Tab-separated table of C-alpha atoms in Angstrom:
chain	number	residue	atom	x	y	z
U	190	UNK	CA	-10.175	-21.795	20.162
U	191	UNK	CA	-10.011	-17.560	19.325
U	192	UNK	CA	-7.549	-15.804	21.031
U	193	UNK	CA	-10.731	-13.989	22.751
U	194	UNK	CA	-12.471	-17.647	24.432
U	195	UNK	CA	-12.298	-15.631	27.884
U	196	UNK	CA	-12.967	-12.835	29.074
U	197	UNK	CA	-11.788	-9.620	26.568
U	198	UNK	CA	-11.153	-6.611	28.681
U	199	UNK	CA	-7.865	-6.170	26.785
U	200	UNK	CA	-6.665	-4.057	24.929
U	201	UNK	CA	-4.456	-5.860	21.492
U	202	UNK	CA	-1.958	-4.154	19.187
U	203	UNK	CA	-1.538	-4.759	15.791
U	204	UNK	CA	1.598	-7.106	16.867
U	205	UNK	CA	-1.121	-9.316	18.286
U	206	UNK	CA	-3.262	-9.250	15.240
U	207	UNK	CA	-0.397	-10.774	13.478
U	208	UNK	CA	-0.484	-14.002	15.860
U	209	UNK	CA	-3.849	-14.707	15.102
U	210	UNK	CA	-5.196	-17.589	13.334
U	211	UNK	CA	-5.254	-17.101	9.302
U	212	UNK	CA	-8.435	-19.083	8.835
U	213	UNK	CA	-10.492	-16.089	10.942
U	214	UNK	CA	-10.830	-13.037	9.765
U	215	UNK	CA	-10.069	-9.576	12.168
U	216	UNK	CA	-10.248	-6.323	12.772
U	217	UNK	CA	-9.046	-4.010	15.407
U	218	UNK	CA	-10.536	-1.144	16.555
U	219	UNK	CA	-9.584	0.765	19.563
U	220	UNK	CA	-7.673	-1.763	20.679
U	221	UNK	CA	-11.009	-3.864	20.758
U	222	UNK	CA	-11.183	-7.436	18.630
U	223	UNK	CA	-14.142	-8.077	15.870
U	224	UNK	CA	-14.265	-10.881	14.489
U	225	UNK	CA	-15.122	-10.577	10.641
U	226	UNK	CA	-16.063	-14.287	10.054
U	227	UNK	CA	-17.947	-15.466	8.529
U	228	UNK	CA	-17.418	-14.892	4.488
U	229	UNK	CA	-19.653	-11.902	3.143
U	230	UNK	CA	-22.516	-13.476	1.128
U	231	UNK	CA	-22.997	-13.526	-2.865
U	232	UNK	CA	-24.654	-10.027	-3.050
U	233	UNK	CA	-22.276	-8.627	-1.002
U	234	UNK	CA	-19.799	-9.761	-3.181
U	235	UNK	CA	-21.351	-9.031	-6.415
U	236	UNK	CA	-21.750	-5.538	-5.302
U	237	UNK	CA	-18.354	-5.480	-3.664
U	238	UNK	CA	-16.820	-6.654	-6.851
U	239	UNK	CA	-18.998	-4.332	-9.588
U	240	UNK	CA	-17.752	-1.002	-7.790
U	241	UNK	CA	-14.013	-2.611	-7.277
U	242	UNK	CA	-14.425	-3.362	-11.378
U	243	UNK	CA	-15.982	0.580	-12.017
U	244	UNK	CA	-13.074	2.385	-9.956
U	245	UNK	CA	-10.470	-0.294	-10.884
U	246	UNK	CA	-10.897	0.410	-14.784
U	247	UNK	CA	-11.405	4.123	-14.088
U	248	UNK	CA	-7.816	3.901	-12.290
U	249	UNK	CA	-6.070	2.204	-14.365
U	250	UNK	CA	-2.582	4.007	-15.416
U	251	UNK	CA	-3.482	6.382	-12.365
U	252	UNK	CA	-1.314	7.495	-9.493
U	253	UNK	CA	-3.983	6.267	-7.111
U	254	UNK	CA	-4.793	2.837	-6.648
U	255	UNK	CA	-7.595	0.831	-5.368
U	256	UNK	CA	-7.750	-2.676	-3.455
U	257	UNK	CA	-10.501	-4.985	-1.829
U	258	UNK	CA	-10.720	-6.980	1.307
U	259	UNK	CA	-8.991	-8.830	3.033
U	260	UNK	CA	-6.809	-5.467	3.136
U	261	UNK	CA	-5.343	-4.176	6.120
U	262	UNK	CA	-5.467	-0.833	6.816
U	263	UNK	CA	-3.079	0.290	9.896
U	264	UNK	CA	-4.476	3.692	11.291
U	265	UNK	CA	-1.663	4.745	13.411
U	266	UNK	CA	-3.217	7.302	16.576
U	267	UNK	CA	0.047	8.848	16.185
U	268	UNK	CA	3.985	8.135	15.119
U	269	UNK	CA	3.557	5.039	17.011
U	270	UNK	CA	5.325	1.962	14.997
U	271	UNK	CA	3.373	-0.739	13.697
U	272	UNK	CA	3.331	-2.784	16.876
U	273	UNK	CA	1.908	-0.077	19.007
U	274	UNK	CA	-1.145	0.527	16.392
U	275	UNK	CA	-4.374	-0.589	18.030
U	276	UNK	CA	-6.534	0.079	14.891
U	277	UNK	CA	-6.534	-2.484	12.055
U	278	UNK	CA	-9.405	-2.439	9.521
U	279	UNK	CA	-10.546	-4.308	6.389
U	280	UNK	CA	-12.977	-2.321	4.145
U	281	UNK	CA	-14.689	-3.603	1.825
U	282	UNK	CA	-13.090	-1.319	-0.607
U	283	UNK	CA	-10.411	1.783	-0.489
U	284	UNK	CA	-8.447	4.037	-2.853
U	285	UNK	CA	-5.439	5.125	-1.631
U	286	UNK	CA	-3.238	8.126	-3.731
U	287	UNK	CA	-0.162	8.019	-1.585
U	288	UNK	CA	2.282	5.627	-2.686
U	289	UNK	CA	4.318	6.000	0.221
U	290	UNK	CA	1.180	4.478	2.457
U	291	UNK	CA	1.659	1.121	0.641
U	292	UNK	CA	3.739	-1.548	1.720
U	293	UNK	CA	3.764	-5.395	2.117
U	294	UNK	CA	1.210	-5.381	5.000
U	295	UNK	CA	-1.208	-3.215	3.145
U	296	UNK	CA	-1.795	0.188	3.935
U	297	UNK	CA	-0.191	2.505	6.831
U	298	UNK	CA	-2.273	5.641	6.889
U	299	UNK	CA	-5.532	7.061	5.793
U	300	UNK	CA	-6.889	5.726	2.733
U	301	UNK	CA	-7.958	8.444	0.428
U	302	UNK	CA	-11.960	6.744	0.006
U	303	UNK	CA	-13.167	3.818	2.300
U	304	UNK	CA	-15.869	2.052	1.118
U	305	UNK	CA	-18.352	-0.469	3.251
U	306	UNK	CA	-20.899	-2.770	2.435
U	307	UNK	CA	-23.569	-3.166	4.861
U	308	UNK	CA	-24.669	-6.638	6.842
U	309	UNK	CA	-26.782	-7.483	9.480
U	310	UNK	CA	-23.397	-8.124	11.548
U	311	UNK	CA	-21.466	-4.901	10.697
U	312	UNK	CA	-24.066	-2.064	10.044
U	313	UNK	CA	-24.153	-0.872	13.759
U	314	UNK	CA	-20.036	-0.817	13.602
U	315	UNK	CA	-19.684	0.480	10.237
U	316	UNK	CA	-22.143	3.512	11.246
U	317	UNK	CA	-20.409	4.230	14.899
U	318	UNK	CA	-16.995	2.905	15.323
U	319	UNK	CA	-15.961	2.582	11.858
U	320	UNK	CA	-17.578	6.315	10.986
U	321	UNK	CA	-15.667	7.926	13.731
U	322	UNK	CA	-12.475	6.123	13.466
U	323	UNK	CA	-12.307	7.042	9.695
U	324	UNK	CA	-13.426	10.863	10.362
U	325	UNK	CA	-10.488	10.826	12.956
U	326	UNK	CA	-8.265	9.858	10.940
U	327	UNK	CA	-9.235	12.080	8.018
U	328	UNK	CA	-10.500	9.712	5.594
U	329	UNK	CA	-11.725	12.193	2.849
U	330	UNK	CA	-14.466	9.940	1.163
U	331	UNK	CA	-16.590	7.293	3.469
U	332	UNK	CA	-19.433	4.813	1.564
U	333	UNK	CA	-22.181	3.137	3.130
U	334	UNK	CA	-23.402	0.403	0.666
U	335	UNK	CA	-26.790	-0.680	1.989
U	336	UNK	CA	-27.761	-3.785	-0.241
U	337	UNK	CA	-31.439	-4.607	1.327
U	338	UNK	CA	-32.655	-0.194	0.738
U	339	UNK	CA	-30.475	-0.545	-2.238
U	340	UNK	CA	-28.591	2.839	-1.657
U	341	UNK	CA	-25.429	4.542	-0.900
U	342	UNK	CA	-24.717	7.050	1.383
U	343	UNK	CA	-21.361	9.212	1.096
U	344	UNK	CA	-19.790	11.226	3.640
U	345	UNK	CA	-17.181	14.107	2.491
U	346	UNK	CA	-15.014	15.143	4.977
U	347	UNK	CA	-14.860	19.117	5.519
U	348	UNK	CA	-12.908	21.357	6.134
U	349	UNK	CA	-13.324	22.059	10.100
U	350	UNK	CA	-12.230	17.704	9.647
U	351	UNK	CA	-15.485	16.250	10.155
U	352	UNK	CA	-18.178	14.487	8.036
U	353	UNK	CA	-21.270	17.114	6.882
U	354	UNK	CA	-24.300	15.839	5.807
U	355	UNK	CA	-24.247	12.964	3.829
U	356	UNK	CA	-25.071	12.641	0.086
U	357	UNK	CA	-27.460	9.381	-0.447
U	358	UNK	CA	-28.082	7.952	-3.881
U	359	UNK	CA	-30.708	5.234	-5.122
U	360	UNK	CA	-30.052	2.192	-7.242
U	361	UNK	CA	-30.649	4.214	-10.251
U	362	UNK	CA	-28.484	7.092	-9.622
U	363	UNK	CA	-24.480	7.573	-10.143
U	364	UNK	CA	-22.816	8.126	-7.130
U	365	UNK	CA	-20.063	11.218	-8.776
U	366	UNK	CA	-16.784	10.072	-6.885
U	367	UNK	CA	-15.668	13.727	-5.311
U	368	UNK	CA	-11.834	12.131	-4.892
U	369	UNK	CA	-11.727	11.444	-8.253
U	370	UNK	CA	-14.264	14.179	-9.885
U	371	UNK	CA	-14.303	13.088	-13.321
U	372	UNK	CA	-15.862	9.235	-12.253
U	373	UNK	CA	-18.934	8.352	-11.443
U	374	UNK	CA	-19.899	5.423	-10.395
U	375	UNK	CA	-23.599	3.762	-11.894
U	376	UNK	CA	-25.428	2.434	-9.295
U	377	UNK	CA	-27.877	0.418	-11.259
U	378	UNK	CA	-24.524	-1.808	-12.570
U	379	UNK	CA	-23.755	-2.137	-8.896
U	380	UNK	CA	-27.119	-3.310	-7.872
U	381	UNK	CA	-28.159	-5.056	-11.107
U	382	UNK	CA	-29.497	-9.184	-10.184
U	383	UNK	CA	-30.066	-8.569	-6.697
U	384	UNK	CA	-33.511	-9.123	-5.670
């Protein structure tokens, strides 16, 4: 039986999160409960994996690093300490630059470039929850991988803090990383086999 079997007006911490059962997969947002099983299908993967190879060879010997899921990322609504957090995500993908974010748990902190592959189960949350919870937070770079249109859609953050008008790129495009301006990252490598 979840943790959630009744009725789930509550709101959970990350010090909950860590009671839960290994074999599930979670994420908190708000204080609300997703659950992120089951396992993310072969093209998800594939394309998960091909843009994890791109910016993990591009990285390499680099101050920033990158990592895949599962990957927590603790986004902290203030100096609260990590039991207090009610925000605990697993992208797909994220490059983080500040060493100083990193520690045995995962990540504490805005990642520097969040990346998300789109499902049937997680588009709608990826697009609200996730979108504003990451533009709070001031996650500079924010990808929406849509594997069935086959395209990526990037959101900078501004200036004024917020996400402008997002740059969207076709399988047969490179998607220039603006974190990291001299990689870009070839879409038709990403997307190659899928059908």
């Amino acid at each position: 039986m979840t943790p959630f079997a009744s009725k789930n007006t509550e709101q959970y911490t990350y010090a909950d999160y860590l009671t839960w059962d290994d074999s599930e997969r979670w994420e908190l947002i708000n204080g609300v409960p997703y659950n992120m099983t089951p396992a993310p299908s072969l093209f998800h993967q594939k394309i998960s994996g091909e843009i994890f190879r791109q910016l993990a060879n591009y990285l390499l010997d680099k101050p920033c690093q990158v990592f895949d899921a599962p990957f927590d990322v603790r986004l902290p609504a203030g100096d609260e300490d990590d039991t207090g957090v009610t925000t605990v995500v697993q992208p797909d993908i994220v490059v983080v630059c500040a060493r100083e974010k990193l520690d045995d748990a995962g990540c504490k902190g805005s990642p520097d470039l969040v990346v998300e592959i789109l499902s049937p189960a997680t588009s709608r949350r990826d697009h609200k929850e996730k979108f504003v919870c990451y533009e709070r937070v001031g996650v500079r770079e924010y990808w929406l991988v849509d594997p069935q249109a086959r395209t990526v859609t990037v959101f900078s953050l501004g200036a004024d803090g917020r996400y402008g008008r997002p740059d969207v790129y076709g399988d047969d495009e490179l998607v220039n990383v603006k974190i990291l301006p001299e990689l870009a990252i070839e879409l038709s490598l990403v997307f190659r086999g899928l059908n």
